[in-house]
Amino acid sequence: MSSEGIGARVLRKEDKRFITGAGRYTDDMALPRMGYAAFVRSPHAHAKVKSIDASAALEMPGVDAVLDGHQLVGDGIGNIICGWMIHSKDGTPMKMGAWRALESEVVRHVGQAVAVVVADTQQQARDAAEAVMVDYEELPAVVDSLDALADGAPQIHPEAEGNLIFDWEIGDEAATNDAFAKAKHITRLEIDNNRLVPNPMEPRSALASYDKAEEHYTLYTTSQNPHVARLVLSAFYNVAPEHKLRVVAPDVGGGFGSKIYIYPEEIVCLWASKRVGRPVKWTSDRTEAFLTDAHGRDHHSTAELALDADDKIIGFRVSTAANLGAYMSLFSSSVPTYLYATLLSGQYNIPAIYANVKAVYTNTTPVDAYRGAGRPEATYLVERIIETAARERGLSPAEFRRKNFVCEFPHQTPVIMCYDAGDYEASLELAMKAIDYDGFPARRAQSEAEGKLRGIGMSCYIEACGIAPSKAVGSLGAGVGLWESAEVRVNPVGTVEVLTGSHSHGQGHETTFAQLIADRFGLPTANVSIVHGDTDKVQFGMGTYGSRSGAVGMSAIVKALDKVEAKAKRIAAHLMEAAEGDIVIEDGEVKVAGTDKKLSFTEVALAAYTGHNLPEGMEPGLKEGAFYDPTNFTFPAGTHICEVEVDPETGQVTVVNFVAADDFGQIINPMIVEGQVHGGLTQGIGQALLENAVYDDEGQLLSASYMDYTMPRADDVPSYIVDTTTTLCPGNPLGMKGCGEAGAIGAPPAVINAVTDAIGDNSMSMPASPAKVWSALQKGGMKQAAE
Amino acid sequence: MYETNYHRAGSLAEAESAIAAAEDGKFLAGGQTLIPTMKQRLAAPTDLVDLRHLGELKGISKQGDGSIRIGAGTCHADVAGSPEVQAAVPGLAALAGMIGDPHVRYMGTIGGSIANNDPAADYPAALMALGASIETNKRTLAAEDFFTGMFETALEDDEIVIAVTFPACAKSAYAKFPNPASRYAMAGVFVAKDDDGVRVAVTGAGQDGVFRAGDMEQALGANWSADAIAGIEVPADNMLSDIHGSAEYRANLVKVMAKRAVASLS
Ligand SMILES: Cc1cc2nc3c(=O)[nH]c(=O)nc-3n(C[C@H](O)[C@H](O)[C@H](O)COP(=O)(O)OP(=O)(O)OC[C@H]3O[C@@H](n4cnc5c(N)ncnc54)[C@H](O)[C@@H]3O)c2cc1C
């Protein structure tokens, strides 16, 4: 094994270009004769479009064209799809309203595009977009999912009566009701999961060009999955057949889920590039990002937990209203269903679970997967109610959890998932030690002496990652398979190119994936390059989300490497006249074990390509591909413990300590994993204390800029203590589970459990802003005074 | 941003004639408020007259009477780091150091801040509590007369702030509770005590921008201690209320910040 192999803290190869400003993002791309697109967007949350008058705009300097939905539909561009079919409990398919890339009849959220201007410069396009006169007739709007379900609510799509998209269930209702009938104690909680705006550093961008002679399109775009984008653009939006469409996702500055989907702007740029006969570029500004990037979360839930006389959990019942916004985004239907309710068993042995989820249209920005996607919502529900039950029963949070932990594997939950491996006790113990749990009462006393309140809270999360076994997700309604592909090309000089369908938008694949080759052949990572993000280069791939690039993407690379290694060994055995079984590859050399006979890796590679002396019948070359389809989800799990201090005079919450003890299975590069955990925890703390997308009753997004939407900053978070325990995942060759989302999943309930512990008010919702915490303390104070 | 004409003025006279010639001109200082507003297409001046190269607006100097004169073009970082300001008006130096982030503090200017009079800006509290005077190319104004309401000042369209003069005040302090998102003041309280008595000014919280807190001034005049404020009821009537906090919450913050400002001085 080389010093850059599995487990080594190799510095990120890609960082040189990122931190010297030499990254190449979509907006950095320029093509000859390129024009700029600006979108005309609805200022209303719900309105009829009565007319669109582009005459003044068309007269303005530099303006090439103003296009609207009539032309788009006329040219046969398809409606935007949702790629996961969900059936309601009565067996009917989900009720999907039509979503056009440019809307010309009824707009349903602020920011929805009704027309596009193409002009010579970005400013000219924007000036002209303001001059497009759209006559709207305002309709009543509704922004909250429960309000949208209420009688008499404004009807948003004719297809979905009462704004109900589906009414879905999972688990055994009768068995769960039985458990509640027998229960000795029932804990009940109303829980909201606040709506978030993803806010990747790089806003979305698209540059499309059309080659008239070849009838071929190229799209540069900010995508986490360029092949999926090509597939959907060609199969559903009728832009061009796949072989006439190249999609390139170059450097992408963060996605967090929001760049999985194929948005109206990408479709329109492609379509417009042919219509106007020049390349068309669009780059979102931050306001457009707030209004049009798919949002995350937004659930209202009621949860009930049934305990027996020994404080063992015997049943869990959940009812959730999920706000999907004005349209069904690409994977929106899977998030509050199979990515959510299948995790409601948490780390616990729960014999009976039943969940009902109603997905609802509202006049808000569409909601889809955002870092964690369903699993943060499940974990928040489970870990808040577990903590609450422990408090109600007078048990320590750790004791109550231990009593109910799953300890034997595999473990089949009542909600589909079969946990393959884990040691929940180990991470709980590690976390409690790391935060000095026993020392907490002394620290609390110290805070109290200084006029502060202190609280501690834990969260024992589990997530299903490594998304996903194709057959299983297919049976649950997914429109695609979720395998991954890889190709390992050894060049004649012995350097290596790895082509992968995974897409790196901050994850460090160029480093970790190269470490696999270093590990296998003892080659320096400098001799390896990772090729991704271009449908003309990589055969096919499903992209990066759901913490899948390690467990699924790297597994495909391992399979391809197995084939390369076997062939290299056959060649070497032939050249050195040794038995294949005696050949070992290490330190960049191919050796005959137990002798001093050896060849350099380069010599073997060269031999493969000269073809002068290969084993009888062997094809020349040293290049192998593989597809890997996982056999199960993976189940990263761990314990997060948060300690907060609250200033009772202002309500300000400060996170003073935070420990994450995670089990990610095999770790390739601990430094990169720690980075993923730090980022995830910061997003989790952001959700718990700071971030909140707020709409007013008219459907205007009040928190539509950083003046009002609180992104976490470095001084909002403590210096984290992160550590790991390891049980290998038995399902994939490297034993990897995935680490990309754990922080955002585990942190929010740990923070709120700590805040509610500090202030003694269990009703606190996210974000626990200073004003809300202060109000809660005022009520508590009044209660005390009244007693 | 809409198209606009940029003028780099080299002197006060050049700036005056450039603005007079412009159809709908605006002065540009650090650009920390004006440029983002223009980028969002919320402001569309035909002309920008850049004041950053005017010698007349530069420099911090101690006057004969001990007061401190700060040129309108002085950036927040220079005020925060000035030994003269730190010695004569420590609360002012501290306040300047709490504005925004380092980028903002090296670009944003005191003249731009007070001309803009954002109800959540920090400087207005210091000017009011210290009884500062504002010198323009036309006249000299007392702080009280300068700030006339939310985003409103007594300035005429072609009037240029040249300098702000602060009387020395060794017992001065500022306590700020930042808005979690913007980090402007949700409530910022400046307290100043000298031989003539105590002055308290509040920014960030009031519906009409910065205001003096008369009750607190009286209470502190009689008893210079944080406890003196504890008994005062801050009414919520004229407080701002938004997604970050209710009027009641802001009223509470005013009291808490006032206590903390006083406590920091004793
Ligand atoms: C990220 C960020 C955070 C911030 N945080 C804070 C904060 O915490 N607290 C706070 O108080 N402020 C904050 N600000 C605002 C900052 O202090 C600005 O510097 C200030 O509001 C404007 O000053 P400026 O020099 O940038 O003026 P500009 O933006 O250039 O101009 C602002 C206005 O003043 C006018 N003007 C400028 N100079 C003069 C003059 N000499 N005479 C007459 N009119 C003039 C301009 O015409 C314009 O209308 C923040 C700004 C940003 C971008």
XYZ file of N, CA and C in Angstrom, chain B residues 16-200:
555
model
N -19.394 69.148 -6.771
C -20.588 70.008 -6.798
C -21.042 70.263 -8.226
N -20.088 70.539 -9.104
C -20.533 70.834 -10.474
C -21.000 69.562 -11.177
N -20.394 68.436 -10.860
C -20.834 67.192 -11.505
C -22.263 66.853 -11.104
N -22.571 67.047 -9.838
C -23.925 66.682 -9.397
C -24.936 67.681 -9.966
N -24.518 68.925 -10.081
C -25.431 69.938 -10.630
C -25.757 69.633 -12.089
N -24.780 69.106 -12.790
C -24.982 68.835 -14.214
C -25.769 67.551 -14.459
N -25.842 66.699 -13.451
C -26.459 65.380 -13.656
C -27.972 65.473 -13.614
N -28.621 64.589 -14.366
C -30.084 64.578 -14.399
C -30.623 64.034 -13.079
N -30.134 62.882 -12.692
C -30.555 62.288 -11.421
C -29.317 61.650 -10.806
N -28.418 62.517 -10.306
C -27.113 62.052 -9.824
C -27.148 61.611 -8.379
N -26.180 60.788 -8.040
C -26.024 60.348 -6.641
C -24.549 60.384 -6.313
N -24.253 60.738 -5.058
C -22.871 60.638 -4.615
C -22.555 59.182 -4.300
N -21.319 58.823 -4.571
C -20.861 57.470 -4.257
C -19.699 57.583 -3.278
N -19.819 56.904 -2.142
C -18.691 56.879 -1.206
C -18.147 55.446 -1.206
N -18.318 54.706 -0.113
C -17.789 53.334 -0.081
C -18.581 52.368 -0.946
N -19.769 52.773 -1.336
C -20.584 51.938 -2.215
C -21.189 50.720 -1.527
N -21.069 50.636 -0.218
C -21.510 49.423 0.481
C -23.026 49.329 0.604
N -23.685 50.452 0.443
C -25.147 50.434 0.405
C -25.628 50.715 -1.016
N -25.033 51.731 -1.626
C -25.534 52.172 -2.921
C -25.330 51.122 -4.020
N -24.147 50.512 -4.064
C -23.883 49.564 -5.160
C -24.783 48.324 -5.072
N -24.916 47.690 -3.893
C -25.860 46.551 -3.837
C -27.281 46.954 -4.228
N -27.680 48.156 -3.843
C -29.032 48.609 -4.178
C -29.172 48.760 -5.692
N -28.122 49.274 -6.318
C -28.159 49.416 -7.782
C -28.120 48.048 -8.465
N -27.322 47.145 -7.910
C -27.256 45.804 -8.508
C -28.613 45.124 -8.468
N -29.363 45.377 -7.434
C -30.704 44.796 -7.345
C -31.722 45.594 -8.140
N -31.249 46.607 -8.835
C -32.106 47.445 -9.671
C -33.154 48.199 -8.855
N -32.812 48.483 -7.602
C -33.738 49.239 -6.763
C -33.396 50.727 -6.803
N -32.209 51.051 -7.303
C -31.834 52.450 -7.495
C -31.280 52.575 -8.906
N -31.567 53.699 -9.538
C -31.138 53.865 -10.931
C -30.654 55.284 -11.181
N -29.615 55.732 -10.473
C -29.115 57.082 -10.737
C -28.551 57.174 -12.155
N -28.776 58.318 -12.790
C -28.198 58.489 -14.135
C -26.695 58.672 -14.039
N -26.259 59.265 -12.898
C -24.839 59.581 -12.745
C -24.376 59.228 -11.331
N -23.150 58.764 -11.236
C -22.542 58.543 -9.935
C -21.367 59.502 -9.813
N -21.366 60.282 -8.733
C -20.246 61.196 -8.502
C -19.434 60.632 -7.336
N -18.259 60.152 -7.669
C -17.440 59.445 -6.692
C -16.717 60.442 -5.785
N -16.977 60.314 -4.475
C -16.378 61.241 -3.508
C -15.098 60.691 -2.883
N -14.651 59.537 -3.348
C -13.568 58.877 -2.622
C -12.203 59.534 -2.793
N -12.100 60.452 -3.736
C -10.784 61.035 -3.984
C -10.752 62.514 -3.616
N -11.668 62.912 -2.748
C -11.737 64.302 -2.305
C -10.886 64.469 -1.048
N -9.827 65.260 -1.179
C -8.972 65.513 -0.015
C -9.775 66.118 1.122
N -10.775 66.958 0.778
C -11.559 67.677 1.792
C -12.320 66.726 2.723
N -12.552 65.493 2.296
C -13.368 64.563 3.092
C -12.506 63.588 3.895
N -11.187 63.793 3.869
C -10.308 62.788 4.477
C -9.826 63.211 5.848
N -9.418 62.254 6.641
C -8.640 62.508 7.853
C -9.430 62.608 9.144
N -8.733 62.250 10.219
C -9.292 62.345 11.572
C -8.380 63.313 12.322
N -8.955 64.335 12.959
C -8.075 65.256 13.689
C -8.693 65.686 15.005
N -7.800 65.926 15.972
C -8.246 66.396 17.273
C -8.284 67.920 17.227
N -9.403 68.510 17.634
C -9.548 69.968 17.580
C -9.048 70.587 18.879
N -8.927 71.937 18.875
C -8.459 72.669 20.045
C -9.281 72.384 21.290
N -10.585 72.223 21.146
C -11.447 72.009 22.320
C -11.497 70.532 22.724
N -10.656 69.725 22.116
C -10.615 68.306 22.487
C -11.540 67.444 21.662
N -12.421 68.090 20.875
C -13.348 67.284 20.066
C -12.595 66.622 18.909
N -13.267 65.641 18.300
C -12.650 64.876 17.213
C -13.423 65.142 15.930
N -12.698 65.552 14.906
C -13.325 65.815 13.616
C -12.953 64.683 12.652
N -13.980 64.036 12.130
C -13.750 62.883 11.241
C -14.275 63.229 9.851
N -13.397 63.184 8.877
C -13.800 63.471 7.496
C -14.849 62.463 7.048
N -15.808 62.937 6.263
C -16.928 62.073 5.855
C -16.459 60.843 5.088
N -15.312 60.971 4.427
C -14.829 59.853 3.613
C -14.018 58.832 4.399
N -13.961 58.987 5.724
C -13.164 58.056 6.529
C -13.890 56.717 6.667
N -13.149 55.640 6.417
C -13.803 54.327 6.507
C -13.919 53.878 7.963
N -14.819 52.941 8.202
C -15.117 52.483 9.559
C -13.864 51.920 10.243
N -13.022 51.234 9.481
C -11.825 50.624 10.075
C -10.876 51.699 10.597
N -10.792 52.817 9.874
C -9.901 53.886 10.326
C -10.421 54.540 11.600
N -11.736 54.659 11.729
C -12.301 55.214 12.964
C -12.040 54.237 14.113
N -12.279 52.955 13.847
C -12.088 51.946 14.908
C -10.632 51.912 15.362
N -9.721 52.089 14.432
C -8.311 51.924 14.763
C -7.607 53.209 15.158
N -8.299 54.341 15.149
C -7.635 55.619 15.417
C -7.315 55.798 16.900
N -6.053 56.020 17.257
C -5.703 56.243 18.670
C -6.403 57.484 19.220
N -6.557 58.532 18.383
C -7.238 59.748 18.865
C -8.680 59.433 19.244
N -9.379 58.707 18.372
C -10.781 58.389 18.662
C -10.857 57.476 19.886
N -9.983 56.496 19.922
C -10.009 55.555 21.054
C -9.826 56.291 22.384
N -8.956 57.305 22.381
C -8.690 58.018 23.634
C -9.820 58.983 23.976
N -10.303 59.716 22.971
C -11.274 60.773 23.266
C -12.711 60.253 23.346
N -13.077 59.346 22.490
C -14.460 58.842 22.449
C -14.418 57.317 22.286
N -14.036 56.595 23.342
C -13.822 55.151 23.177
C -15.053 54.418 22.636
N -16.245 54.865 23.020
C -17.456 54.186 22.560
C -17.611 54.264 21.042
N -17.149 55.368 20.450
C -17.264 55.554 19.006
C -16.336 54.599 18.259
N -15.108 54.458 18.779
C -14.157 53.540 18.148
C -14.697 52.119 18.223
N -15.262 51.777 19.383
C -15.800 50.418 19.551
C -16.952 50.186 18.572
N -17.826 51.187 18.453
C -18.975 51.069 17.539
C -18.507 50.831 16.105
N -17.532 51.617 15.670
C -17.073 51.486 14.281
C -16.526 50.082 14.033
N -15.927 49.507 15.057
C -15.372 48.158 14.931
C -16.429 47.069 14.894
N -17.679 47.435 15.217
C -18.759 46.432 15.202
C -19.573 46.470 13.919
N -19.265 47.389 13.024
C -20.050 47.499 11.780
C -19.627 46.398 10.812
N -20.608 45.661 10.333
C -20.376 44.697 9.255
C -19.200 43.781 9.478
N -18.447 43.558 8.409
C -17.284 42.679 8.453
C -16.073 43.472 7.958
N -14.886 42.890 7.973
C -13.702 43.667 7.573
C -13.834 44.306 6.193
N -14.408 43.611 5.230
C -14.557 44.198 3.888
C -15.366 45.487 3.975
N -16.479 45.411 4.673
C -17.368 46.562 4.792
C -16.660 47.687 5.544
N -15.918 47.332 6.573
C -15.267 48.374 7.382
C -14.150 49.090 6.622
N -13.556 48.431 5.658
C -12.505 49.110 4.886
C -13.054 49.874 3.698
N -14.302 49.642 3.331
C -14.898 50.368 2.200
C -15.913 51.407 2.669
N -16.763 51.038 3.599
C -17.864 51.914 4.021
C -17.333 53.124 4.782
N -18.050 54.252 4.618
C -17.594 55.501 5.236
C -18.638 56.052 6.207
N -18.161 56.905 7.102
C -19.079 57.509 8.076
C -20.059 58.440 7.359
N -19.571 59.148 6.357
C -20.468 60.052 5.619
C -21.565 59.284 4.913
N -21.185 58.196 4.276
C -22.166 57.377 3.562
C -23.169 56.770 4.522
N -22.688 56.351 5.672
C -23.583 55.711 6.633
C -24.634 56.685 7.142
N -24.194 57.890 7.506
C -25.199 58.802 8.086
C -26.091 59.409 7.001
N -25.544 59.585 5.795
C -26.378 60.119 4.708
C -27.482 59.120 4.364
N -27.161 57.852 4.511
C -28.129 56.804 4.181
C -29.167 56.653 5.291
N -28.719 56.844 6.538
C -29.589 56.740 7.726
C -30.502 55.520 7.725
N -29.894 54.379 7.506
C -30.614 53.106 7.679
C -31.062 53.024 9.139
N -32.326 52.662 9.377
C -32.794 52.613 10.774
C -32.040 51.586 11.613
N -31.309 50.701 10.968
C -30.550 49.700 11.728
C -29.049 49.984 11.707
N -28.658 51.143 11.162
C -27.222 51.471 11.122
C -26.734 51.871 12.513
N -25.438 51.707 12.725
C -24.880 51.950 14.057
C -24.539 53.426 14.319
N -23.884 54.065 13.351
C -23.386 55.427 13.605
C -24.426 56.413 14.137
N -25.650 56.397 13.608
C -26.603 57.410 14.080
C -26.743 57.432 15.609
N -26.620 56.269 16.258
C -26.739 56.252 17.719
C -25.615 57.062 18.358
N -24.414 56.940 17.824
C -23.281 57.667 18.396
C -23.440 59.167 18.172
N -23.870 59.538 16.964
C -24.009 60.971 16.679
C -25.033 61.616 17.599
N -26.141 60.900 17.834
C -27.201 61.452 18.683
C -26.771 61.504 20.139
N -26.172 60.437 20.622
C -25.832 60.385 22.041
C -24.688 61.340 22.367
N -23.800 61.549 21.421
C -22.653 62.399 21.698
C -22.917 63.856 21.336
N -24.061 64.134 20.717
C -24.353 65.509 20.290
C -23.378 65.967 19.224
N -23.132 65.140 18.263
C -22.176 65.468 17.209
C -22.754 66.538 16.283
N -21.872 67.211 15.569
C -22.362 68.146 14.555
C -21.866 67.716 13.184
N -22.712 67.959 12.197
C -22.434 67.491 10.850
C -22.189 68.700 9.963
N -21.003 68.687 9.342
C -20.600 69.811 8.503
C -20.811 69.412 7.048
N -21.554 70.227 6.333
C -21.761 69.934 4.906
C -21.168 71.066 4.073
N -21.289 70.965 2.768
C -20.796 72.043 1.913
C -21.699 73.263 1.967
N -22.799 73.155 2.740
C -23.722 74.283 2.803
C -23.891 74.840 4.216
N -23.726 73.994 5.234
C -24.084 74.420 6.595
C -23.549 73.425 7.596
N -23.803 73.739 8.869
C -23.477 72.785 9.930
C -24.768 72.462 10.665
N -24.975 71.168 10.874
C -26.234 70.714 11.482
C -25.956 69.932 12.755
N -26.844 70.080 13.733
C -26.759 69.224 14.918
C -27.363 67.860 14.553
N -26.847 66.816 15.189
C -27.313 65.454 14.879
C -28.833 65.374 14.973
N -29.382 65.993 16.022
C -30.830 65.995 16.241
C -31.613 66.476 15.009
N -31.043 67.488 14.359
C -31.729 68.072 13.200
C -31.409 67.322 11.915
N -30.339 66.554 11.953
C -29.880 65.878 10.739
C -30.722 64.648 10.421
N -30.948 63.815 11.449
C -31.704 62.569 11.222
C -33.192 62.865 11.340
N -33.937 62.651 10.256
C -35.337 63.072 10.283
C -36.322 61.920 10.150
N -35.837 60.687 10.106
C -36.745 59.533 10.009
C -36.052 58.415 9.277
N -36.776 57.297 9.147
C -36.196 56.122 8.507
C -35.678 56.438 7.104
N -34.410 56.232 6.871
C -33.761 56.537 5.587
C -33.940 58.004 5.182
N -34.224 58.866 6.147
C -34.453 60.279 5.843
C -33.462 61.133 6.621
N -32.898 62.133 5.932
C -32.052 63.108 6.616
C -32.416 64.489 6.114
N -31.806 65.506 6.760
C -32.047 66.885 6.339
C -31.269 67.247 5.076
N -30.447 66.338 4.591
C -29.602 66.649 3.430
C -30.425 66.939 2.179
N -29.983 67.959 1.457
C -30.578 68.185 0.141
C -29.863 67.304 -0.873
N -30.486 67.159 -2.041
C -29.937 66.217 -3.027
C -28.493 66.519 -3.420
N -28.150 67.813 -3.411
C -26.806 68.160 -3.863
C -25.900 68.530 -2.694
N -26.300 68.160 -1.485
C -25.537 68.534 -0.295
C -24.557 67.411 0.056
N -23.336 67.812 0.360
C -22.295 66.819 0.634
C -21.878 66.896 2.096
N -21.895 65.789 2.776
C -21.358 65.748 4.135
C -19.847 65.828 4.024
N -19.256 66.754 4.762
C -17.804 66.927 4.688
C -17.127 66.306 5.901
N -17.713 66.509 7.066
C -17.095 65.948 8.274
C -18.126 65.857 9.381
N -17.808 65.039 10.368
C -18.631 64.934 11.567
C -17.717 65.234 12.753
N -18.165 66.099 13.643
C -17.340 66.437 14.803
C -18.016 65.940 16.078
N -17.234 65.180 16.843
C -17.746 64.580 18.083
C -17.056 65.239 19.270
N -17.836 65.751 20.246
C -17.193 66.233 21.468
C -16.507 65.057 22.178
N -15.407 65.335 22.845
C -14.727 64.265 23.586
C -15.668 63.746 24.669
N -15.654 62.455 24.892
C -16.499 61.878 25.936
C -15.878 60.565 26.377
N -15.131 60.627 27.455
C -14.377 59.451 27.907
C -15.313 58.348 28.372
N -16.442 58.748 28.988
C -17.387 57.722 29.424
C -18.433 57.530 28.329
N -18.063 56.755 27.335
C -19.009 56.471 26.260
C -18.892 54.996 25.893
N -20.030 54.409 25.626
C -19.999 52.982 25.274
C -21.189 52.641 24.387
N -21.016 51.579 23.626
C -22.062 51.141 22.698
C -22.251 49.643 22.876
N -23.498 49.223 23.013
C -23.801 47.784 23.052
C -24.800 47.497 21.948
N -24.538 46.441 21.203
C -25.322 46.153 20.006
C -25.774 44.711 20.018
N -27.049 44.480 19.742
C -27.515 43.125 19.492
C -27.752 43.012 18.002
N -26.916 42.239 17.310
C -27.027 42.218 15.852
C -28.206 41.387 15.372
N -28.800 41.828 14.272
C -29.772 40.997 13.560
C -29.024 39.733 13.130
N -29.613 38.545 13.388
C -28.873 37.315 13.097
C -28.475 37.214 11.622
N -29.302 37.711 10.723
C -28.995 37.583 9.299
C -28.082 38.703 8.810
N -28.525 39.932 8.932
C -27.784 41.041 8.324
C -26.650 41.532 9.210
N -26.774 41.286 10.478
C -25.828 41.762 11.500
C -25.789 43.277 11.637
N -26.748 43.959 11.044
C -27.015 45.343 11.419
C -27.600 45.281 12.836
N -27.899 46.426 13.416
C -28.400 46.424 14.787
C -29.885 46.048 14.838
N -30.228 45.078 15.701
C -31.647 44.851 16.054
C -31.964 45.870 17.134
N -30.964 46.115 17.952
C -31.027 47.187 18.936
C -29.592 47.549 19.265
N -29.268 48.829 19.092
C -27.934 49.309 19.441
C -28.106 50.518 20.337
N -27.463 50.503 21.491
C -27.653 51.598 22.441
C -26.307 52.236 22.747
N -26.257 53.542 22.534
C -25.032 54.294 22.830
C -25.295 55.132 24.069
N -24.429 55.008 25.064
C -24.562 55.847 26.256
C -23.331 56.744 26.371
N -23.571 57.991 26.768
C -22.478 58.948 26.911
C -22.720 59.781 28.166
N -21.675 59.873 28.982
C -21.832 60.638 30.232
C -20.718 61.673 30.287
N -21.117 62.910 30.522
C -20.114 63.939 30.757
C -20.645 64.882 31.836
N -19.986 66.027 32.006
C -20.373 66.931 33.095
C -21.795 67.444 32.943
N -22.276 67.511 31.696
C -23.634 68.022 31.479
C -24.713 66.978 31.731
N -24.326 65.754 31.915
C -25.332 64.727 32.174
C -25.125 63.500 31.308
N -26.214 62.744 31.150
C -26.134 61.476 30.424
C -27.022 61.549 29.186
N -26.502 61.021 28.089
C -27.320 60.936 26.881
C -27.338 59.488 26.395
N -28.522 59.036 26.004
C -28.691 57.654 25.545
C -29.404 57.692 24.199
